Short mmCIF file of C-alpha atoms in Angstrom, two decimals:
data_model
loop_
_atom_site.label_atom_id
_atom_site.label_comp_id
_atom_site.label_asym_id
_atom_site.label_seq_id
_atom_site.Cartn_x
_atom_site.Cartn_y
_atom_site.Cartn_z
CA UNK A 1 -102.42 -28.88 -11.68
CA UNK A 2 -99.45 -26.10 -11.86
CA UNK A 3 -99.75 -22.37 -12.04
CA UNK A 4 -97.60 -19.36 -11.21
CA UNK A 5 -100.47 -17.58 -9.54
CA UNK A 6 -103.51 -18.92 -7.51
CA UNK A 7 -106.55 -16.91 -6.47
CA UNK A 8 -108.76 -18.38 -4.25
CA UNK A 9 -112.05 -16.54 -4.30
CA UNK A 10 -114.53 -14.86 -6.73
CA UNK A 11 -115.28 -11.31 -5.93
CA UNK A 12 -113.86 -7.85 -6.97
CA UNK A 13 -110.43 -8.03 -5.04
CA UNK A 14 -109.61 -11.30 -6.84
CA UNK A 15 -110.81 -10.40 -10.35
CA UNK A 16 -108.99 -6.85 -10.26
CA UNK A 17 -106.00 -8.39 -9.16
CA UNK A 18 -105.93 -10.79 -11.91
CA UNK A 19 -106.43 -8.16 -14.68
CA UNK A 20 -103.33 -6.43 -13.41
CA UNK A 21 -101.31 -9.93 -13.37
CA UNK A 22 -98.59 -9.71 -16.27
CA UNK A 23 -99.89 -11.93 -19.39
CA UNK A 24 -96.53 -13.89 -18.96
CA UNK A 25 -97.84 -15.48 -15.80
CA UNK A 26 -100.24 -18.14 -15.34
CA UNK A 27 -103.33 -17.41 -13.19
CA UNK A 28 -105.60 -19.94 -11.94
CA UNK A 29 -108.85 -18.65 -10.25
CA UNK A 30 -110.74 -21.11 -7.99
CA UNK A 31 -113.75 -20.66 -6.41
CA UNK A 32 -115.98 -23.16 -4.32
CA UNK A 33 -119.42 -22.42 -5.97
CA UNK A 34 -120.02 -20.37 -8.95
CA UNK A 35 -118.48 -16.90 -9.96
CA UNK A 36 -121.16 -14.77 -8.94
CA UNK A 37 -121.15 -16.09 -5.39
CA UNK A 38 -119.65 -13.45 -3.45
CA UNK A 39 -120.19 -10.44 -1.41
CA UNK A 40 -118.91 -8.03 -4.26
CA UNK A 41 -121.71 -9.40 -6.50
CA UNK A 42 -124.19 -8.52 -3.69
CA UNK A 43 -122.77 -4.88 -2.60
CA UNK A 44 -125.50 -2.31 -3.23
CA UNK A 45 -123.16 0.41 -1.72
CA UNK A 46 -120.76 2.46 -4.29
CA UNK A 47 -117.31 3.22 -4.24
CA UNK A 48 -115.83 6.02 -2.13
CA UNK A 49 -113.08 8.14 -4.12
CA UNK A 50 -112.19 11.82 -3.96
CA UNK A 51 -113.29 12.09 -7.51
CA UNK A 52 -115.31 15.59 -7.09
CA UNK A 53 -114.12 19.03 -7.81
CA UNK A 54 -114.68 19.95 -3.94
CA UNK A 55 -113.49 16.95 -2.70
CA UNK A 56 -109.38 15.77 -1.98
CA UNK A 57 -107.71 12.95 -0.84
CA UNK A 58 -106.65 14.49 2.41
CA UNK A 59 -110.56 14.97 3.23
CA UNK A 60 -111.18 11.24 2.42
CA UNK A 61 -108.19 10.32 4.77
CA UNK A 62 -109.67 12.38 7.55
CA UNK A 63 -113.15 10.90 7.13
CA UNK A 64 -111.63 7.36 6.93
CA UNK A 65 -109.51 7.75 10.22
CA UNK A 66 -112.50 9.40 12.28
CA UNK A 67 -114.51 6.55 11.29
CA UNK A 68 -111.93 4.12 11.99
CA UNK A 69 -111.56 5.49 15.91
CA UNK A 70 -108.10 6.90 15.18
CA UNK A 71 -106.92 3.09 14.85
CA UNK A 72 -106.23 3.07 11.24
CA UNK A 73 -102.78 2.67 9.61
CA UNK A 74 -102.32 6.17 8.56
CA UNK A 75 -99.76 5.16 5.46
CA UNK A 76 -102.31 2.65 4.23
CA UNK A 77 -105.19 5.15 4.33
CA UNK A 78 -103.30 7.84 2.47
CA UNK A 79 -102.54 5.17 -0.31
CA UNK A 80 -106.06 4.14 -0.53
CA UNK A 81 -107.17 7.79 -0.63
CA UNK A 82 -104.37 9.11 -3.10
CA UNK A 83 -104.36 6.09 -5.48
CA UNK A 84 -108.18 5.46 -5.38
CA UNK A 85 -109.20 7.77 -8.14
CA UNK A 86 -106.59 6.26 -10.54
CA UNK A 87 -108.39 2.95 -10.40
CA UNK A 88 -111.97 4.77 -10.66
CA UNK A 89 -110.79 5.97 -13.85
CA UNK A 90 -109.04 2.61 -14.63
CA UNK A 91 -112.79 1.10 -14.05
CA UNK A 92 -114.18 3.57 -16.40
CA UNK A 93 -111.73 2.65 -19.01
CA UNK A 94 -112.90 -0.96 -18.73
CA UNK A 95 -116.63 0.24 -19.51
CA UNK A 96 -118.07 -0.17 -15.95
CA UNK A 97 -121.46 1.43 -16.35
CA UNK A 98 -121.31 4.02 -13.49
CA UNK A 99 -124.45 6.39 -13.18
CA UNK A 100 -124.31 9.62 -14.68
CA UNK A 101 -125.93 12.96 -13.57
CA UNK A 102 -127.93 15.01 -16.41
CA UNK A 103 -124.86 16.64 -17.49
CA UNK A 104 -123.15 13.38 -18.30
CA UNK A 105 -120.51 13.34 -15.34
CA UNK A 106 -120.39 10.75 -12.69
CA UNK A 107 -123.26 11.08 -10.31
CA UNK A 108 -121.62 11.33 -6.93
CA UNK A 109 -123.40 10.85 -3.62
CA UNK A 110 -122.89 10.89 -0.11
CA UNK A 111 -123.20 8.08 2.67
CA UNK A 112 -122.57 7.97 6.43
CA UNK A 113 -119.38 9.19 7.98
CA UNK A 114 -118.36 11.16 4.75
CA UNK A 115 -118.02 14.92 4.96
CA UNK A 116 -118.51 15.43 1.03
CA UNK A 117 -119.87 13.73 -1.72
CA UNK A 118 -117.71 11.27 -2.97
CA UNK A 119 -119.71 7.84 -3.37
CA UNK A 120 -120.29 6.50 -7.06
CA UNK A 121 -122.49 3.91 -7.99
CA UNK A 122 -123.48 1.49 -11.08
CA UNK A 123 -127.06 0.35 -11.63
CA UNK A 124 -128.31 2.55 -8.61
CA UNK A 125 -128.26 -0.17 -5.87
CA UNK A 126 -126.11 -2.79 -7.94
CA UNK A 127 -122.72 -1.41 -7.88
CA UNK A 128 -121.16 -4.69 -6.77
CA UNK A 129 -122.86 -6.86 -9.54
CA UNK A 130 -122.33 -4.54 -12.53
CA UNK A 131 -118.60 -3.87 -11.59
CA UNK A 132 -118.18 -7.82 -10.90
CA UNK A 133 -119.64 -8.40 -14.34
CA UNK A 134 -117.56 -6.34 -16.31
CA UNK A 135 -114.46 -7.44 -14.76
CA UNK A 136 -115.36 -11.10 -14.98
CA UNK A 137 -115.80 -10.99 -18.66
CA UNK A 138 -112.55 -9.19 -19.16
CA UNK A 139 -110.72 -11.99 -16.82
CA UNK A 140 -112.50 -14.72 -18.74
CA UNK A 141 -110.84 -13.09 -22.26
CA UNK A 142 -107.41 -13.10 -20.86
CA UNK A 143 -105.35 -16.05 -22.39
CA UNK A 144 -103.31 -16.32 -19.19
CA UNK A 145 -106.25 -16.88 -16.85
CA UNK A 146 -108.01 -20.20 -16.03
CA UNK A 147 -111.34 -20.62 -13.94
CA UNK A 148 -112.43 -23.43 -11.85
CA UNK A 149 -115.45 -23.65 -10.18
CA UNK A 150 -117.00 -25.99 -7.57
CA UNK A 151 -113.35 -26.23 -5.92
CA UNK A 152 -113.04 -26.26 -2.31
CA UNK A 153 -109.73 -25.51 -0.85
CA UNK A 154 -109.11 -27.65 2.21
CA UNK A 155 -105.79 -26.48 3.16
CA UNK A 156 -102.54 -24.51 1.98
CA UNK A 157 -99.56 -26.35 1.08
CA UNK A 158 -95.82 -25.29 2.61
CA UNK A 159 -92.50 -25.83 1.39
CA UNK A 160 -89.62 -24.78 3.35
CA UNK A 161 -91.70 -22.34 5.14
CA UNK A 162 -93.42 -20.87 2.19
CA UNK A 163 -96.98 -21.41 0.41
CA UNK A 164 -96.57 -23.45 -2.56
CA UNK A 165 -100.20 -24.05 -3.44
CA UNK A 166 -103.14 -25.84 -1.92
CA UNK A 167 -105.02 -29.02 -1.93
CA UNK A 168 -108.42 -28.90 -3.39
CA UNK A 169 -111.61 -30.92 -2.85
CA UNK A 170 -113.15 -31.25 -6.62
CA UNK A 171 -116.10 -33.83 -7.09
CA UNK A 172 -115.16 -35.46 -3.82
CA UNK A 173 -111.39 -36.04 -4.71
CA UNK A 174 -108.41 -34.04 -3.15
CA UNK A 175 -105.99 -32.66 -6.09
CA UNK A 176 -102.92 -30.81 -5.43
CA UNK A 177 -102.35 -27.33 -7.00
CA UNK A 178 -98.83 -26.30 -7.07
CA UNK A 179 -98.47 -22.07 -7.26
CA UNK A 180 -95.56 -19.92 -7.29
CA UNK A 181 -97.66 -17.71 -5.17
CA UNK A 182 -101.16 -17.90 -3.71
CA UNK A 183 -103.61 -14.78 -3.40
CA UNK A 184 -106.50 -15.20 -0.84
CA UNK A 185 -109.61 -13.46 -2.12
CA UNK A 186 -112.44 -15.46 0.03
CA UNK A 187 -114.32 -12.88 1.39
CA UNK A 188 -115.65 -12.48 4.99
CA UNK A 189 -117.20 -14.76 7.79
CA UNK A 190 -120.56 -13.49 7.76
CA UNK A 191 -121.92 -17.19 8.50
CA UNK A 192 -120.65 -17.45 11.88
CA UNK A 193 -123.61 -14.91 12.95
CA UNK A 194 -127.20 -15.91 12.74
CA UNK A 195 -128.15 -12.89 10.66
CA UNK A 196 -125.82 -11.46 8.01
CA UNK A 197 -125.60 -9.79 4.58
CA UNK A 198 -122.95 -12.25 3.33
CA UNK A 199 -123.70 -15.13 1.05
CA UNK A 200 -123.84 -18.73 2.40
CA UNK A 201 -120.34 -19.23 0.94
CA UNK A 202 -118.76 -16.77 3.67
CA UNK A 203 -117.93 -19.51 6.09
CA UNK A 204 -114.37 -17.66 6.96
CA UNK A 205 -112.60 -19.95 5.07
CA UNK A 206 -109.92 -17.57 4.21
CA UNK A 207 -109.23 -16.70 7.74
CA UNK A 208 -109.06 -20.57 8.54
CA UNK A 209 -106.70 -21.42 5.60
CA UNK A 210 -104.23 -18.64 6.73
CA UNK A 211 -104.24 -19.42 10.46
CA UNK A 212 -103.43 -23.16 9.54
CA UNK A 213 -100.85 -22.03 7.32
CA UNK A 214 -99.30 -20.17 10.23
CA UNK A 215 -100.16 -16.35 9.30
CA UNK A 216 -100.87 -13.89 11.59
CA UNK A 217 -104.21 -12.13 11.73
CA UNK A 218 -105.12 -8.75 12.75
CA UNK A 219 -107.82 -6.62 14.46
CA UNK A 220 -110.21 -9.47 14.23
CA UNK A 221 -112.49 -8.18 17.03
CA UNK A 222 -113.65 -5.37 14.98
CA UNK A 223 -116.77 -6.94 13.14
CA UNK A 224 -119.09 -4.38 11.47
CA UNK A 225 -122.82 -4.68 11.53
CA UNK A 226 -124.72 -2.81 9.14
CA UNK A 227 -127.37 -0.85 10.67
CA UNK A 228 -130.32 -1.52 8.03
CA UNK A 229 -130.81 -4.96 7.10
CA UNK A 230 -134.25 -5.89 5.86
CA UNK A 231 -136.33 -7.27 8.93
CA UNK A 232 -138.16 -10.33 7.54
CA UNK A 233 -138.83 -13.03 10.21
CA UNK A 234 -140.02 -15.44 7.71
CA UNK A 235 -136.95 -15.60 6.04
CA UNK A 236 -133.62 -17.50 7.21
CA UNK A 237 -130.17 -16.17 8.25
CA UNK A 238 -129.18 -14.35 5.11
CA UNK A 239 -130.43 -10.83 5.41
CA UNK A 240 -131.23 -8.53 2.45
CA UNK A 241 -129.21 -5.31 2.99
CA UNK A 242 -131.09 -1.77 2.82
CA UNK A 243 -128.21 0.43 1.44
CA UNK A 244 -126.72 3.35 3.44
CA UNK A 245 -127.26 5.36 0.24
CA UNK A 246 -130.93 5.36 1.00
CA UNK A 247 -130.33 7.46 4.19
CA UNK A 248 -127.61 9.75 2.13
CA UNK A 249 -130.41 10.53 0.10
CA UNK A 250 -132.79 11.50 3.05
CA UNK A 251 -134.58 8.35 4.57
CA UNK A 252 -134.66 8.61 8.42
CA UNK A 253 -134.80 5.97 10.90
CA UNK A 254 -137.72 6.18 13.32
CA UNK A 255 -139.11 3.69 16.12
CA UNK A 256 -142.46 2.21 16.04
CA UNK A 257 -144.17 5.45 17.59
CA UNK A 258 -142.80 7.35 14.72
CA UNK A 259 -140.00 9.36 16.43
CA UNK A 260 -136.38 9.74 15.02
CA UNK A 261 -133.91 8.75 17.47
CA UNK A 262 -130.34 9.30 15.90
CA UNK A 263 -128.42 10.96 13.29
CA UNK A 264 -128.73 8.50 10.26
CA UNK A 265 -125.52 9.85 8.64
CA UNK A 266 -123.51 8.67 11.81
CA UNK A 267 -121.06 5.86 11.32
CA UNK A 268 -122.37 2.43 11.31
CA UNK A 269 -121.16 1.33 14.73
CA UNK A 270 -122.93 4.15 16.45
CA UNK A 271 -126.14 3.99 14.09
CA UNK A 272 -126.14 0.08 14.72
CA UNK A 273 -125.93 0.86 18.55
CA UNK A 274 -128.61 3.47 18.63
CA UNK A 275 -131.09 1.08 16.92
CA UNK A 276 -130.18 -1.98 19.47
CA UNK A 277 -131.03 0.63 22.33
CA UNK A 278 -134.13 1.70 20.80
CA UNK A 279 -135.41 -1.95 20.21
CA UNK A 280 -134.24 -2.57 23.87
CA UNK A 281 -136.60 0.51 25.02
CA UNK A 282 -139.56 -0.53 23.07
CA UNK A 283 -139.11 -4.30 22.95
CA UNK A 284 -139.58 -4.38 19.31
CA UNK A 285 -137.60 -6.60 16.90
CA UNK A 286 -136.90 -3.73 14.35
CA UNK A 287 -137.46 0.02 13.71
CA UNK A 288 -138.45 1.69 10.61
CA UNK A 289 -136.65 3.27 7.89
CA UNK A 290 -139.06 6.25 6.51
CA UNK A 291 -138.41 6.62 2.88
CA UNK A 292 -141.41 8.91 2.14
CA UNK A 293 -139.37 11.79 1.38
CA UNK A 294 -137.93 10.16 -1.64
CA UNK A 295 -140.03 10.40 -4.79
CA UNK A 296 -141.21 7.32 -6.36
CA UNK A 297 -139.18 8.35 -9.34
CA UNK A 298 -135.92 8.96 -7.49
CA UNK A 299 -136.97 5.71 -5.29
CA UNK A 300 -137.27 3.33 -8.56
CA UNK A 301 -134.09 5.27 -10.21
CA UNK A 302 -131.58 4.97 -7.44
CA UNK A 303 -132.64 1.46 -5.68
CA UNK A 304 -134.43 -0.51 -8.24
CA UNK A 305 -132.98 -3.79 -6.30
CA UNK A 306 -134.32 -2.58 -2.97
CA UNK A 307 -137.85 -1.50 -4.73
CA UNK A 308 -138.05 -4.92 -6.56
CA UNK A 309 -137.32 -7.01 -3.25
CA UNK A 310 -139.66 -5.03 -1.10
CA UNK A 311 -142.47 -5.74 -3.79
CA UNK A 312 -141.79 -9.28 -3.74
CA UNK A 313 -142.26 -9.27 -0.19
CA UNK A 314 -145.16 -7.38 0.21
CA UNK A 315 -143.44 -4.64 1.98
CA UNK A 316 -144.37 -1.09 1.90
CA UNK A 317 -141.45 0.95 0.61
CA UNK A 318 -142.40 3.93 2.22
CA UNK A 319 -141.80 2.28 5.55
CA UNK A 320 -139.20 -0.41 5.66
CA UNK A 321 -138.81 -2.48 8.65
CA UNK A 322 -135.12 -2.76 9.43
CA UNK A 323 -132.43 -4.11 12.35
CA UNK A 324 -128.85 -4.32 12.42
CA UNK A 325 -127.17 -7.37 10.87
CA UNK A 326 -123.54 -8.52 10.43
CA UNK A 327 -122.18 -7.19 7.27
CA UNK A 328 -118.30 -6.90 7.26
CA UNK A 329 -115.18 -8.13 8.75
CA UNK A 330 -112.81 -5.18 9.40
CA UNK A 331 -109.83 -7.26 10.54
CA UNK A 332 -108.23 -10.27 8.63
CA UNK A 333 -104.96 -11.63 7.48
CA UNK A 334 -102.32 -9.20 8.38
CA UNK A 335 -100.63 -8.02 5.26
CA UNK A 336 -98.46 -5.13 4.34
CA UNK A 337 -98.92 -2.37 1.94
CA UNK A 338 -98.66 -4.62 -1.10
CA UNK A 339 -101.28 -7.32 0.47
CA UNK A 340 -98.02 -9.76 1.44
CA UNK A 341 -98.89 -11.79 4.56
CA UNK A 342 -96.40 -12.96 7.02
CA UNK A 343 -95.97 -16.20 5.31
CA UNK A 344 -93.79 -16.02 2.36
CA UNK A 345 -95.70 -16.90 -0.80
CA UNK A 346 -99.29 -16.03 0.55
CA UNK A 347 -101.18 -12.57 -0.31
CA UNK A 348 -104.61 -11.48 0.85
CA UNK A 349 -106.85 -8.94 -0.66
CA UNK A 350 -110.33 -7.67 0.08
CA UNK A 351 -112.51 -8.46 3.04
CA UNK A 352 -110.28 -11.40 4.15
CA UNK A 353 -106.98 -8.96 4.59
CA UNK A 354 -106.12 -6.64 6.78
CA UNK A 355 -104.04 -3.73 5.55
CA UNK A 356 -105.01 -1.56 8.48
CA UNK A 357 -106.75 0.90 6.23
CA UNK A 358 -110.19 0.68 8.24
CA UNK A 359 -108.92 0.82 11.91
CA UNK A 360 -111.65 -0.23 14.40
CA UNK A 361 -114.62 0.44 11.98
CA UNK A 362 -114.81 0.55 8.25
CA UNK A 363 -115.93 3.92 6.56
CA UNK A 364 -118.99 3.27 4.02
CA UNK A 365 -117.78 2.25 0.50
CA UNK A 366 -114.33 2.07 1.35
CA UNK A 367 -114.43 -1.91 0.99
CA UNK A 368 -114.76 -1.65 -2.63
CA UNK A 369 -111.81 0.79 -3.03
CA UNK A 370 -109.64 -1.21 -0.75
CA UNK A 371 -110.14 -3.99 -3.15
CA UNK A 372 -108.91 -2.20 -6.35
CA UNK A 373 -106.10 -0.41 -4.74
CA UNK A 374 -104.67 -3.40 -2.68
CA UNK A 375 -105.18 -5.94 -5.39
CA UNK A 376 -103.47 -3.63 -7.89
CA UNK A 377 -100.59 -3.31 -5.64
CA UNK A 378 -100.24 -7.07 -4.92
CA UNK A 379 -100.07 -7.76 -8.76
CA UNK A 380 -97.39 -5.15 -8.90
CA UNK A 381 -95.33 -7.32 -6.40
CA UNK A 382 -95.95 -10.52 -8.06
CA UNK A 383 -95.42 -8.98 -11.48
CA UNK A 384 -91.92 -7.81 -10.30
CA UNK A 385 -91.10 -11.35 -8.66
CA UNK A 386 -90.46 -9.98 -5.15
CA UNK A 387 -92.71 -12.55 -3.68
CA UNK A 388 -91.41 -13.00 -0.03
CA UNK A 389 -91.50 -11.27 3.29
CA UNK A 390 -90.42 -12.10 6.62
CA UNK A 391 -92.43 -15.08 7.95
CA UNK A 392 -94.11 -14.90 11.17
CA UNK A 393 -96.03 -17.77 13.26
CA UNK A 394 -99.45 -17.90 15.13
CA UNK A 395 -100.34 -20.87 17.06
CA UNK A 396 -103.68 -22.09 16.57
CA UNK A 397 -106.13 -25.02 17.88
CA UNK A 398 -105.88 -27.22 14.50
CA UNK A 399 -109.18 -29.19 13.90
CA UNK A 400 -109.59 -31.26 10.85
CA UNK A 401 -113.41 -31.27 10.73
CA UNK A 402 -116.39 -30.93 12.69
CA UNK A 403 -120.14 -32.16 12.36
CA UNK A 404 -122.25 -29.77 10.36
CA UNK A 405 -124.82 -29.54 13.07
CA UNK A 406 -122.51 -27.53 15.26
CA UNK A 407 -122.80 -24.75 12.68
CA UNK A 408 -126.01 -23.31 14.51
CA UNK A 409 -124.10 -23.55 18.00
CA UNK A 410 -121.29 -21.25 16.60
CA UNK A 411 -123.87 -18.98 15.11
CA UNK A 412 -125.70 -18.71 18.54
CA UNK A 413 -122.39 -18.31 20.45
CA UNK A 414 -121.32 -15.30 18.24
CA UNK A 415 -124.73 -13.56 18.39
CA UNK A 416 -124.61 -13.87 22.24
CA UNK A 417 -121.43 -12.98 23.16
CA UNK A 418 -119.60 -11.42 20.02
CA UNK A 419 -122.46 -8.81 18.79
CA UNK A 420 -122.59 -5.24 18.74
CA UNK A 421 -122.55 -5.13 22.64
CA UNK A 422 -120.08 -7.26 24.47
CA UNK A 423 -118.77 -8.11 27.88
CA UNK A 424 -115.68 -9.68 29.22
CA UNK A 425 -117.44 -12.54 31.13
CA UNK A 426 -119.63 -13.03 27.96
CA UNK A 427 -116.80 -13.32 25.77
CA UNK A 428 -114.89 -15.62 28.15
CA UNK A 429 -117.99 -18.00 27.96
CA UNK A 430 -117.98 -17.67 24.35
CA UNK A 431 -114.44 -18.77 23.85
CA UNK A 432 -114.97 -21.61 25.98
CA UNK A 433 -117.93 -22.85 23.90
CA UNK A 434 -116.03 -22.23 20.88
CA UNK A 435 -112.95 -24.36 22.01
CA UNK A 436 -115.34 -27.13 22.98
CA UNK A 437 -116.44 -27.24 19.55
CA UNK A 438 -113.16 -27.47 18.31
CA UNK A 439 -112.32 -30.35 20.51
CA UNK A 440 -114.81 -32.02 18.86
CA UNK A 441 -112.83 -32.08 15.53
CA UNK A 442 -112.11 -35.17 13.48
CA UNK A 443 -110.76 -35.90 10.37
CA UNK A 444 -113.47 -35.53 7.63
CA UNK A 445 -112.50 -34.75 3.96
CA UNK A 446 -115.91 -33.15 3.39
CA UNK A 447 -116.74 -29.58 2.53
CA UNK A 448 -119.50 -29.30 4.93
CA UNK A 449 -117.08 -30.48 7.90
CA UNK A 450 -114.51 -28.42 6.77
CA UNK A 451 -116.65 -25.34 6.36
CA UNK A 452 -117.67 -26.01 10.11
CA UNK A 453 -114.17 -26.03 11.16
CA UNK A 454 -113.25 -22.70 9.15
CA UNK A 455 -116.41 -21.30 11.20
CA UNK A 456 -115.36 -22.47 14.25
CA UNK A 457 -111.66 -21.26 13.80
CA UNK A 458 -112.95 -17.84 12.63
CA UNK A 459 -115.36 -17.49 15.66
CA UNK A 460 -112.28 -18.29 17.83
CA UNK A 461 -110.18 -15.58 16.35
CA UNK A 462 -112.84 -13.04 16.74
CA UNK A 463 -113.69 -13.73 20.31
CA UNK A 464 -110.27 -13.98 21.32
CA UNK A 465 -109.24 -10.91 20.01
CA UNK A 466 -112.10 -9.06 21.45
CA UNK A 467 -111.08 -10.41 24.78
CA UNK A 468 -107.78 -8.74 24.33
CA UNK A 469 -109.02 -5.45 23.68
CA UNK A 470 -110.38 -4.22 26.91
CA UNK A 471 -111.47 -0.62 25.71
CA UNK A 472 -114.40 0.19 23.51
CA UNK A 473 -113.27 1.42 20.05
CA UNK A 474 -115.21 1.51 16.53
CA UNK A 475 -117.36 -1.77 16.37
CA UNK A 476 -116.20 -3.31 19.60
CA UNK A 477 -118.25 -1.75 22.17
CA UNK A 478 -117.60 -3.58 25.56
CA UNK A 479 -119.43 -2.82 28.60
#
């Protein structure tokens, strides 16, 4: 197989990139399962952008940098805030069904860390699904775009120091894909933790592929935990998200004694630590999100997905049990302001990338905006033919495959040592455990084994980076 542009992944970032690629260039879109198996599809929160009359990009910049503990790349943040409104208008032109108010204007809400209303939604709490659905239909209609599902990328291929495509596992056979440039849009690494809002496909594939190709990673220690994952001990590791927008509408957090204990609209890392501290005091496994101040009409209209899911599980929607769960990988493949990695021919967009825009902690609803702005900027460079940057090199522990039973060991290790609260001795022990798992690697051309390898390499990157940062910052809180 040959293509001009190879896009690996099925979420918003990859789709928006593809829609901005010049139609004279062929695009091959590959995903290891179906096109709706992505974190973008599951995203309940909205898209943050300075589109209201009382807002401005400068305010958005301030809020983003504050949430990021001052460690954001300011130029990247300015680009995000300044160009974001244009991409929102582009989505509106594409007929993404954003929610409107009674006057027919965009219904704009507020979430934690924002000082102004600037978050827009589609389908109430189904922004990701509604946006991806529209973009997928548009991409399928483009004559230069081809989709290939059930295609697992085992490794990127290199030629003269540049990425020249990939090796793909298709129906048990390895097939080469030749590409003039390759875009990683593979999402996060949530499956290295015991509880995550990420889908089962989020096994850190993009981080591992980049590492093995010699690309640099950045800020991997910053792992965001969402404060309000639905607590349901009868379910497995994939947690259902209770969107932050619910707290923006007035829902409050209470301990099991009914007492409020934190500012619900503080940045996510602050709220998550407050919940963990409260659970430690009470010995309980969860706290309660009190939504009783929301009218039944508002609840059903704004949060139909949550209302339906709680109903299925027999959970009282007025008092929803919640606890922090892994949600988003803030760091990722180091890229420049046009999403180019440190290896020529390789781009990264969306959660797998690190533009520096989020700093130490992502501001709520900035993730989808980042997918749009920097996906489009990647396409601009690809269309111009300026596809290479100076190459870098990062030495990694390369393992060709691991037995799948080690996945649970990886999750237990990350939960114990690389969670919301960390310590240097714990991280040291965790790194030793992951290195031990990697040392058991062997050559297996099988998706389950290779996913486990990718999880282990991603976990090693997170823990190693956490050990190197000795001071607490944002999502990285070390004792």
